[in-house]
């Protein structure tokens, strides 16, 4: 997940790559019955009759998306509408890195553009976006690594007006039972890689997890749970980088 760094560090790109995203932007339900949404989606081609009528959607060389069916467009628009409906969100995340190492923590989101991921022990790293810059703060390092938010996939999901049909290259769209899977790429050449979004549709559209594939083909999965959209506990000070007042929250 390359970006314009404001401090050079040999390990920075590795940290961004293993964290994944977006990103996102990214925000979901807990994995049910020990099976991730990604694992459920592996059977989408045979489990859902509608999928058989959907051709694979591959981004074309001109930077747009290949021809989409009406059902696929509706599915992508549902995903955009879901992100547009989010004002604040907090929950718990479980990240699985390409080497299968896992990390847990809490996250906070406030659209547009604000988010914070607090990693638990042993790393205790913090990732904060103040709407313009994304900073990775490590308690063992004096200075954080900082990237422009627009150079990361997070901008697609947490900008003021989320429109994936307009702003992303749609790589693939699948639907099986109560699951929508949308794979997309940022149109910007500064943000290579692919994001797969896994959303449940019952009782309502909700992001369950996302998988980031970086330019080297390495995958990072982030699953989220214990979601709260009430706004309680999402203090604006959480999104201020290097804020000493956070110790009092």
mmCIF file of C-alpha atoms in Angstrom, residues 133-233:
data_model
loop_
_atom_site.group_PDB
_atom_site.id
_atom_site.type_symbol
_atom_site.label_atom_id
_atom_site.label_comp_id
_atom_site.label_asym_id
_atom_site.label_seq_id
_atom_site.Cartn_x
_atom_site.Cartn_y
_atom_site.Cartn_z
ATOM 1 C CA UNK A 133 -2.861 12.069 6.743
ATOM 2 C CA UNK A 134 -2.624 8.495 7.964
ATOM 3 C CA UNK A 135 -0.083 7.988 10.747
ATOM 4 C CA UNK A 136 1.304 4.743 12.157
ATOM 5 C CA UNK A 137 2.446 5.317 15.715
ATOM 6 C CA UNK A 138 4.721 2.799 17.416
ATOM 7 C CA UNK A 139 5.398 3.244 21.159
ATOM 8 C CA UNK A 140 8.939 1.957 20.579
ATOM 9 C CA UNK A 141 9.689 4.667 18.001
ATOM 10 C CA UNK A 142 9.938 8.407 18.596
ATOM 11 C CA UNK A 143 8.362 9.579 15.342
ATOM 12 C CA UNK A 144 5.351 8.128 13.508
ATOM 13 C CA UNK A 145 5.325 7.150 9.843
ATOM 14 C CA UNK A 146 2.886 9.371 7.956
ATOM 15 C CA UNK A 147 1.174 8.913 4.587
ATOM 16 C CA UNK A 148 -1.302 10.984 2.609
ATOM 17 C CA UNK A 149 -4.747 9.443 3.068
ATOM 18 C CA UNK A 150 -5.560 9.924 -0.626
ATOM 19 C CA UNK A 151 -2.685 7.587 -1.487
ATOM 20 C CA UNK A 152 -4.335 4.684 0.381
ATOM 21 C CA UNK A 153 -7.467 2.616 -0.400
ATOM 22 C CA UNK A 154 -9.196 4.055 2.685
ATOM 23 C CA UNK A 155 -10.262 7.106 0.719
ATOM 24 C CA UNK A 156 -12.605 5.019 -1.451
ATOM 25 C CA UNK A 157 -14.647 3.823 1.527
ATOM 26 C CA UNK A 158 -14.522 6.742 3.939
ATOM 27 C CA UNK A 159 -14.756 9.810 1.708
ATOM 28 C CA UNK A 160 -17.758 12.128 2.010
ATOM 29 C CA UNK A 161 -19.525 10.720 -1.043
ATOM 30 C CA UNK A 162 -18.783 7.027 -1.524
ATOM 31 C CA UNK A 163 -19.479 5.919 -5.099
ATOM 32 C CA UNK A 164 -17.563 2.783 -5.990
ATOM 33 C CA UNK A 165 -19.003 2.651 -9.504
ATOM 34 C CA UNK A 166 -17.543 6.087 -10.126
ATOM 35 C CA UNK A 167 -14.258 5.970 -8.234
ATOM 36 C CA UNK A 168 -13.110 2.337 -8.316
ATOM 37 C CA UNK A 169 -12.260 -0.293 -10.893
ATOM 38 C CA UNK A 170 -14.657 -3.137 -10.188
ATOM 39 C CA UNK A 171 -12.702 -6.376 -10.561
ATOM 40 C CA UNK A 172 -15.354 -8.909 -9.550
ATOM 41 C CA UNK A 173 -18.843 -9.077 -8.048
ATOM 42 C CA UNK A 174 -20.384 -12.190 -6.519
ATOM 43 C CA UNK A 175 -23.473 -12.975 -4.513
ATOM 44 C CA UNK A 176 -24.373 -16.132 -2.607
ATOM 45 C CA UNK A 177 -27.269 -16.520 -0.189
ATOM 46 C CA UNK A 178 -26.905 -13.589 2.228
ATOM 47 C CA UNK A 179 -23.407 -12.549 1.118
ATOM 48 C CA UNK A 180 -22.119 -9.930 -1.332
ATOM 49 C CA UNK A 181 -18.473 -9.955 -2.375
ATOM 50 C CA UNK A 182 -17.051 -6.997 -4.286
ATOM 51 C CA UNK A 183 -13.430 -6.935 -5.422
ATOM 52 C CA UNK A 184 -12.124 -3.547 -6.481
ATOM 53 C CA UNK A 185 -9.043 -1.495 -7.193
ATOM 54 C CA UNK A 186 -8.366 2.188 -6.743
ATOM 55 C CA UNK A 187 -8.129 3.972 -10.096
ATOM 56 C CA UNK A 188 -5.097 5.856 -8.825
ATOM 57 C CA UNK A 189 -1.767 4.321 -9.924
ATOM 58 C CA UNK A 190 -0.374 5.350 -6.525
ATOM 59 C CA UNK A 191 -2.560 2.775 -4.742
ATOM 60 C CA UNK A 192 -1.953 -0.624 -6.379
ATOM 61 C CA UNK A 193 -3.417 -3.858 -5.095
ATOM 62 C CA UNK A 194 -6.935 -5.182 -4.669
ATOM 63 C CA UNK A 195 -9.572 -5.024 -1.936
ATOM 64 C CA UNK A 196 -12.237 -7.687 -1.476
ATOM 65 C CA UNK A 197 -15.211 -6.570 0.610
ATOM 66 C CA UNK A 198 -17.443 -9.211 2.213
ATOM 67 C CA UNK A 199 -20.865 -7.967 3.276
ATOM 68 C CA UNK A 200 -23.799 -9.830 4.783
ATOM 69 C CA UNK A 201 -27.206 -8.751 3.476
ATOM 70 C CA UNK A 202 -29.482 -10.090 6.225
ATOM 71 C CA UNK A 203 -31.037 -8.609 8.214
ATOM 72 C CA UNK A 204 -29.335 -5.594 6.592
ATOM 73 C CA UNK A 205 -26.225 -4.867 4.558
ATOM 74 C CA UNK A 206 -23.205 -4.948 6.869
ATOM 75 C CA UNK A 207 -19.500 -5.311 6.169
ATOM 76 C CA UNK A 208 -18.168 -8.446 7.830
ATOM 77 C CA UNK A 209 -14.557 -8.435 6.681
ATOM 78 C CA UNK A 210 -12.173 -7.387 3.942
ATOM 79 C CA UNK A 211 -9.125 -8.929 2.313
ATOM 80 C CA UNK A 212 -6.291 -6.835 0.933
ATOM 81 C CA UNK A 213 -4.045 -8.188 -1.821
ATOM 82 C CA UNK A 214 -0.973 -6.012 -2.226
ATOM 83 C CA UNK A 215 1.207 -5.472 -5.290
ATOM 84 C CA UNK A 216 3.275 -8.537 -4.335
ATOM 85 C CA UNK A 217 0.183 -10.768 -4.143
ATOM 86 C CA UNK A 218 0.259 -11.042 -0.339
ATOM 87 C CA UNK A 219 -3.121 -11.153 1.412
ATOM 88 C CA UNK A 220 -4.171 -9.644 4.724
ATOM 89 C CA UNK A 221 -7.620 -10.348 6.192
ATOM 90 C CA UNK A 222 -9.393 -8.100 8.700
ATOM 91 C CA UNK A 223 -12.556 -9.366 10.421
ATOM 92 C CA UNK A 224 -14.633 -7.100 12.642
ATOM 93 C CA UNK A 225 -17.276 -7.596 15.322
ATOM 94 C CA UNK A 226 -19.105 -5.964 18.267
ATOM 95 C CA UNK A 227 -20.189 -3.073 16.074
ATOM 96 C CA UNK A 228 -21.743 0.047 17.566
ATOM 97 C CA UNK A 229 -23.085 2.851 15.355
ATOM 98 C CA UNK A 230 -24.611 4.888 18.191
ATOM 99 C CA UNK A 231 -21.681 7.298 18.357
ATOM 100 C CA UNK A 232 -21.064 6.585 22.035
ATOM 101 C CA UNK A 233 -17.376 6.483 22.851
#
